[in-house]
PDB file of C-alpha atoms in Angstrom:
ATOM      1  CA  MET N  23       6.355 -29.209   2.572  1.00 51.00           C
ATOM      2  CA  ALA N  24       8.730 -27.803  -0.227  1.00 55.00           C
ATOM      3  CA  ALA N  25       6.305 -28.337  -2.859  1.00 58.00           C
ATOM      4  CA  LEU N  26       3.878 -25.999  -0.727  1.00 54.00           C
ATOM      5  CA  VAL N  27       6.640 -23.432  -0.111  1.00 54.00           C
ATOM      6  CA  TYR N  28       7.428 -23.584  -4.145  1.00 56.00           C
ATOM      7  CA  SER N  29       3.662 -23.381  -4.738  1.00 63.00           C
ATOM      8  CA  TRP N  30       3.072 -20.224  -2.442  1.00 65.00           C
ATOM      9  CA  ARG N  31       6.144 -18.708  -3.705  1.00 68.00           C
ATOM     10  CA  ARG N  32       5.502 -18.854  -6.938  1.00 71.00           C
ATOM     11  CA  TYR N  33       1.189 -18.324  -6.967  1.00 74.00           C
ATOM     12  CA  GLY N  34       0.838 -16.430  -3.647  1.00 76.00           C
ATOM     13  CA  PRO N  35       1.753 -12.909  -4.949  1.00 78.00           C
ATOM     14  CA  VAL N  36      -0.631 -13.235  -7.634  1.00 78.00           C
ATOM     15  CA  LEU N  37      -3.519 -14.386  -5.494  1.00 82.00           C
ATOM     16  CA  LEU N  38      -3.098 -11.971  -3.082  1.00 79.00           C
ATOM     17  CA  GLY N  39      -2.859  -9.204  -5.571  1.00 78.00           C
ATOM     18  CA  SER N  40      -5.914 -10.707  -6.876  1.00 83.00           C
ATOM     19  CA  LEU N  41      -7.812 -10.610  -3.997  1.00 84.00           C
ATOM     20  CA  GLY N  42      -6.553  -6.999  -2.925  1.00 81.00           C
ATOM     21  CA  PHE N  43      -7.923  -5.707  -6.323  1.00 82.00           C
ATOM     22  CA  PHE N  44     -11.467  -7.430  -5.914  1.00 85.00           C
ATOM     23  CA  ALA N  45     -11.148  -5.862  -2.514  1.00 87.00           C
ATOM     24  CA  ALA N  46     -10.773  -2.576  -3.775  1.00 85.00           C
ATOM     25  CA  VAL N  47     -13.437  -3.093  -6.380  1.00 87.00           C
ATOM     26  CA  GLY N  48     -15.789  -4.158  -3.565  1.00 87.00           C
ATOM     27  CA  VAL N  49     -15.002  -1.073  -1.709  1.00 88.00           C
ATOM     28  CA  MET N  50     -15.620   1.275  -4.599  1.00 84.00           C
ATOM     29  CA  VAL N  51     -19.002  -0.536  -5.259  1.00 87.00           C
ATOM     30  CA  TYR N  52     -19.911   0.196  -1.745  1.00 86.00           C
ATOM     31  CA  LYS N  53     -18.900   3.724  -1.668  1.00 85.00           C
ATOM     32  CA  GLY N  54     -20.406   4.462  -4.422  1.00 85.00           C
ATOM     33  CA  PRO N  55     -18.410   7.322  -5.898  1.00 88.00           C
ATOM     34  CA  THR N  56     -19.127   9.265  -9.023  1.00 89.00           C
ATOM     35  CA  PRO N  57     -17.714   7.164 -12.360  1.00 91.00           C
ATOM     36  CA  LEU N  58     -14.760  10.081 -12.413  1.00 90.00           C
ATOM     37  CA  ARG N  59     -13.923   9.257  -9.164  1.00 91.00           C
ATOM     38  CA  ALA N  60     -14.553   5.523  -9.274  1.00 90.00           C
ATOM     39  CA  LEU N  61     -12.151   5.277 -12.269  1.00 90.00           C
ATOM     40  CA  VAL N  62      -9.702   7.548 -10.961  1.00 92.00           C
ATOM     41  CA  GLY N  63      -9.663   5.556  -7.633  1.00 91.00           C
ATOM     42  CA  LEU N  64      -9.287   2.347  -9.382  1.00 91.00           C
ATOM     43  CA  VAL N  65      -6.459   3.152 -11.126  1.00 92.00           C
ATOM     44  CA  TYR N  66      -4.533   4.267  -8.190  1.00 93.00           C
ATOM     45  CA  LEU N  67      -5.742   0.832  -6.604  1.00 92.00           C
ATOM     46  CA  GLY N  68      -4.650  -1.051  -9.440  1.00 91.00           C
ATOM     47  CA  LEU N  69      -0.895   0.505  -9.307  1.00 93.00           C
ATOM     48  CA  LEU N  70      -0.541  -0.006  -5.561  1.00 94.00           C
ATOM     49  CA  VAL N  71      -1.796  -3.519  -5.742  1.00 93.00           C
ATOM     50  CA  ALA N  72       0.726  -4.136  -8.655  1.00 92.00           C
ATOM     51  CA  MET N  73       3.413  -2.609  -6.620  1.00 94.00           C
ATOM     52  CA  ALA N  74       2.518  -5.035  -3.686  1.00 93.00           C
ATOM     53  CA  VAL N  75       2.672  -7.858  -5.701  1.00 91.00           C
ATOM     54  CA  ARG N  76       6.136  -6.779  -7.010  1.00 91.00           C
ATOM     55  CA  ASP N  77       7.350  -6.281  -3.443  1.00 91.00           C
ATOM     56  CA  LEU N  78       5.987  -9.775  -2.458  1.00 87.00           C
ATOM     57  CA  GLN N  79       7.712 -11.593  -5.344  1.00 88.00           C
ATOM     58  CA  THR N  80      11.024  -9.860  -5.131  1.00 90.00           C
ATOM     59  CA  LEU N  81      10.843  -7.395  -1.957  1.00 89.00           C
ATOM     60  CA  ARG N  82      11.693  -4.429  -4.187  1.00 91.00           C
ATOM     61  CA  VAL N  83       9.549  -1.988  -5.834  1.00 93.00           C
ATOM     62  CA  PRO N  84      11.267  -0.245  -8.607  1.00 93.00           C
ATOM     63  CA  ASN N  85      11.448   3.609  -8.891  1.00 95.00           C
ATOM     64  CA  ARG N  86      10.272   3.269 -12.590  1.00 95.00           C
ATOM     65  CA  LEU N  87       6.964   2.356 -10.906  1.00 94.00           C
ATOM     66  CA  VAL N  88       6.756   4.127  -8.065  1.00 97.00           C
ATOM     67  CA  PHE N  89       7.478   7.883  -9.403  1.00 97.00           C
ATOM     68  CA  PRO N  90       5.134   7.633 -12.279  1.00 96.00           C
ATOM     69  CA  ALA N  91       2.469   6.588 -10.163  1.00 96.00           C
ATOM     70  CA  THR N  92       3.242   9.400  -7.648  1.00 97.00           C
ATOM     71  CA  VAL N  93       3.097  12.280 -10.329  1.00 96.00           C
ATOM     72  CA  LEU N  94      -0.144  10.701 -11.579  1.00 96.00           C
ATOM     73  CA  VAL N  95      -1.769  10.284  -8.366  1.00 96.00           C
ATOM     74  CA  LEU N  96      -1.074  14.055  -7.552  1.00 96.00           C
ATOM     75  CA  ALA N  97      -1.656  15.343 -10.777  1.00 95.00           C
ATOM     76  CA  THR N  98      -5.105  13.566 -11.148  1.00 94.00           C
ATOM     77  CA  SER N  99      -6.026  14.298  -7.481  1.00 93.00           C
ATOM     78  CA  GLY N 100      -6.270  17.689  -9.149  1.00 91.00           C
ATOM     79  CA  LEU N 101      -9.069  16.772 -11.472  1.00 89.00           C
ATOM     80  CA  LEU N 102     -11.060  16.191  -8.429  1.00 92.00           C
ATOM     81  CA  GLY N 103     -10.884  19.786  -7.122  1.00 92.00           C
ATOM     82  CA  TRP N 104      -8.474  21.999  -5.181  1.00 95.00           C
ATOM     83  CA  PRO N 105      -9.591  20.443  -1.600  1.00 95.00           C
ATOM     84  CA  ALA N 106      -8.910  16.774  -3.210  1.00 94.00           C
ATOM     85  CA  PHE N 107      -5.369  18.147  -4.337  1.00 96.00           C
ATOM     86  CA  VAL N 108      -4.792  19.693  -0.972  1.00 97.00           C
ATOM     87  CA  GLN N 109      -5.968  16.451   0.656  1.00 96.00           C
ATOM     88  CA  ALA N 110      -3.823  14.413  -1.805  1.00 97.00           C
ATOM     89  CA  VAL N 111      -0.405  16.392  -1.168  1.00 97.00           C
ATOM     90  CA  GLY N 112      -1.073  16.859   2.378  1.00 97.00           C
ATOM     91  CA  GLY N 113      -1.179  13.023   2.701  1.00 98.00           C
ATOM     92  CA  TRP N 114       1.607  12.463   0.476  1.00 98.00           C
ATOM     93  CA  LEU N 115       3.706  14.843   2.869  1.00 98.00           C
ATOM     94  CA  LEU N 116       2.586  13.559   6.184  1.00 98.00           C
ATOM     95  CA  ALA N 117       3.053   9.317   5.051  1.00 98.00           C
ATOM     96  CA  GLY N 118       6.525  10.138   3.306  1.00 97.00           C
ATOM     97  CA  ALA N 119       8.017  12.225   6.623  1.00 97.00           C
ATOM     98  CA  ALA N 120       6.550   9.802   9.164  1.00 97.00           C
ATOM     99  CA  LEU N 121       8.132   6.526   7.055  1.00 96.00           C
ATOM    100  CA  LEU N 122      11.039   8.651   6.556  1.00 95.00           C
ATOM    101  CA  VAL N 123      11.637   9.063  10.422  1.00 95.00           C
ATOM    102  CA  VAL N 124      10.925   5.424  10.810  1.00 94.00           C
ATOM    103  CA  ALA N 125      13.393   4.373   8.346  1.00 93.00           C
ATOM    104  CA  VAL N 126      16.200   6.555   9.558  1.00 93.00           C
ATOM    105  CA  VAL N 127      15.751   6.236  12.938  1.00 93.00           C
ATOM    106  CA  GLY N 128      14.936   2.697  12.707  1.00 84.00           C
ATOM    107  CA  ARG N 129      18.704   2.022  11.048  1.00 80.00           C
ATOM    108  CA  GLY N 130      17.071  -0.450   8.327  1.00 75.00           C
ATOM    109  CA  ALA N 131      14.321  -1.754   9.975  1.00 79.00           C
ATOM    110  CA  MET N 132      12.541  -0.270   6.940  1.00 87.00           C
ATOM    111  CA  GLY N 133      13.445   0.491   3.419  1.00 88.00           C
ATOM    112  CA  PHE N 134      13.421   3.213   1.090  1.00 92.00           C
ATOM    113  CA  GLY N 135      11.166   1.745  -1.226  1.00 92.00           C
ATOM    114  CA  ASP N 136       8.620   1.457   1.255  1.00 94.00           C
ATOM    115  CA  VAL N 137       9.173   5.282   2.675  1.00 96.00           C
ATOM    116  CA  LYS N 138       8.170   5.596  -1.048  1.00 97.00           C
ATOM    117  CA  VAL N 139       5.123   3.766  -1.829  1.00 97.00           C
ATOM    118  CA  GLY N 140       3.785   4.776   1.624  1.00 97.00           C
ATOM    119  CA  ALA N 141       4.098   8.540   0.837  1.00 98.00           C
ATOM    120  CA  LEU N 142       2.099   7.328  -2.588  1.00 98.00           C
ATOM    121  CA  CYS N 143      -0.273   5.796  -0.505  1.00 98.00           C
ATOM    122  CA  GLY N 144      -0.693   8.402   1.957  1.00 98.00           C
ATOM    123  CA  ALA N 145      -1.620  10.656  -1.596  1.00 97.00           C
ATOM    124  CA  VAL N 146      -4.295   8.047  -2.241  1.00 97.00           C
ATOM    125  CA  VAL N 147      -6.044   8.365   1.523  1.00 97.00           C
ATOM    126  CA  GLY N 148      -5.485  11.903   1.652  1.00 96.00           C
ATOM    127  CA  LEU N 149      -4.430  13.784   4.677  1.00 96.00           C
ATOM    128  CA  VAL N 150      -7.570  12.774   7.177  1.00 95.00           C
ATOM    129  CA  GLY N 151      -6.536   8.858   6.193  1.00 97.00           C
ATOM    130  CA  VAL N 152      -2.919   9.064   6.646  1.00 98.00           C
ATOM    131  CA  ILE N 153      -2.842   8.050  10.618  1.00 98.00           C
ATOM    132  CA  PRO N 154      -5.022   5.342  10.363  1.00 98.00           C
ATOM    133  CA  MET N 155      -3.607   3.720   7.312  1.00 98.00           C
ATOM    134  CA  LEU N 156      -0.313   3.872   9.279  1.00 98.00           C
ATOM    135  CA  ALA N 157      -1.560   2.378  12.221  1.00 98.00           C
ATOM    136  CA  VAL N 158      -3.533  -0.485  10.620  1.00 97.00           C
ATOM    137  CA  ALA N 159      -0.409  -0.971   7.955  1.00 97.00           C
ATOM    138  CA  PHE N 160       1.806  -1.336  11.367  1.00 95.00           C
ATOM    139  CA  VAL N 161      -0.591  -3.272  13.781  1.00 96.00           C
ATOM    140  CA  ALA N 162      -0.822  -5.801  10.619  1.00 95.00           C
ATOM    141  CA  GLY N 163       2.730  -5.845   9.693  1.00 91.00           C
ATOM    142  CA  GLY N 164       3.894  -6.587  13.514  1.00 88.00           C
ATOM    143  CA  VAL N 165       0.766  -9.079  13.916  1.00 92.00           C
ATOM    144  CA  LEU N 166       2.427 -11.438  11.354  1.00 88.00           C
ATOM    145  CA  ALA N 167       5.588 -10.777  11.718  1.00 83.00           C
ATOM    146  CA  ALA N 168       5.165 -12.186  15.658  1.00 85.00           C
ATOM    147  CA  ILE N 169       3.106 -14.637  14.589  1.00 87.00           C
ATOM    148  CA  LEU N 170       6.035 -16.129  11.669  1.00 81.00           C
ATOM    149  CA  LEU N 171       8.521 -15.699  14.524  1.00 82.00           C
ATOM    150  CA  VAL N 172       6.776 -18.057  16.986  1.00 86.00           C
ATOM    151  CA  LEU N 173       5.910 -20.540  14.269  1.00 83.00           C
ATOM    152  CA  ARG N 174       9.778 -20.306  13.393  1.00 79.00           C
ATOM    153  CA  VAL N 175       8.941 -19.621   9.999  1.00 74.00           C
ATOM    154  CA  ARG N 176      11.414 -16.462   9.891  1.00 73.00           C
ATOM    155  CA  ARG N 177      14.081 -15.523  12.001  1.00 75.00           C
ATOM    156  CA  PRO N 178      14.275 -11.654  13.724  1.00 72.00           C
ATOM    157  CA  LYS N 179      16.527 -10.467  10.989  1.00 73.00           C
ATOM    158  CA  ASP N 180      14.624 -11.719   7.801  1.00 74.00           C
ATOM    159  CA  VAL N 181      12.918  -8.914   5.885  1.00 76.00           C
ATOM    160  CA  VAL N 182       9.161  -9.223   5.462  1.00 81.00           C
ATOM    161  CA  ALA N 183       7.801  -7.270   2.588  1.00 86.00           C
ATOM    162  CA  PHE N 184       5.770  -4.033   3.993  1.00 92.00           C
ATOM    163  CA  THR N 185       4.194  -2.780   0.775  1.00 95.00           C
ATOM    164  CA  PRO N 186       1.470  -5.469   0.675  1.00 94.00           C
ATOM    165  CA  PHE N 187       0.294  -4.071   4.390  1.00 95.00           C
ATOM    166  CA  LEU N 188       0.127  -0.536   3.069  1.00 97.00           C
ATOM    167  CA  VAL N 189      -1.567  -1.214   0.469  1.00 96.00           C
ATOM    168  CA  GLY N 190      -4.288  -3.343   2.125  1.00 95.00           C
ATOM    169  CA  ALA N 191      -4.448  -0.567   5.009  1.00 97.00           C
ATOM    170  CA  THR N 192      -5.320   1.858   2.169  1.00 96.00           C
ATOM    171  CA  ILE N 193      -8.212  -0.212   1.113  1.00 94.00           C
ATOM    172  CA  LEU N 194      -9.626  -0.808   4.617  1.00 94.00           C
ATOM    173  CA  VAL N 195      -9.401   2.885   5.313  1.00 95.00           C
ATOM    174  CA  LEU N 196     -10.714   3.877   1.956  1.00 92.00           C
ATOM    175  CA  ALA N 197     -13.444   1.792   3.118  1.00 92.00           C
ATOM    176  CA  TYR N 198     -14.196   2.914   6.560  1.00 92.00           C
ATOM    177  CA  TYR N 199     -13.261   6.732   6.292  1.00 91.00           C
ATOM    178  CA  PRO N 200     -15.315   9.601   4.428  1.00 90.00           C
ATOM    179  CA  LEU N 201     -12.035  10.676   2.291  1.00 89.00           C
ATOM    180  CA  TYR N 202     -11.430  13.016  -0.771  1.00 89.00           C
ATOM    181  CA  LEU N 203     -11.386  10.008  -3.222  1.00 88.00           C
ATOM    182  CA  TRP N 204     -14.559   7.979  -2.334  1.00 83.00           C
ATOM    183  CA  GLY N 205     -16.463  10.346   0.145  1.00 74.00           C
TER     184      GLY N 205
END
């Protein structure tokens, strides 16, 4: 059992990160965006998947990764046109505000790193995709947390990385909804 846990801690985050990026590529192929939108979207999602892997490994996402990625997403969304820029900024503000309320009211239930990454995910899905993205992330995170509690893998006060749920929800919402990035 100890070998299995060690193997998961060592290789699990990289495996999940690879699966996440391949899922993003699959969504991009399915949606068939223009080459510029495909490139921009894959850069966005590659950065988000890297953040999710880092969060799984360390339970932290460094600001030196989040802040430049946020500037990049907001700046390059302007290359896609004014409506895309408005969607990105609106999604960033709405997701950031919603997650900030959860972090403050929840008194430590969510870290501020998750707020920053969630705001970034909001910029990627745009204003239209924020509510579905947050709903999917919270439901998936809650279901996994409940399973881990029932199986006694985790205790109620244990920390679970939330960034992978935000990133997975972002990929799922990009696949399902017609959004500014990959309509």
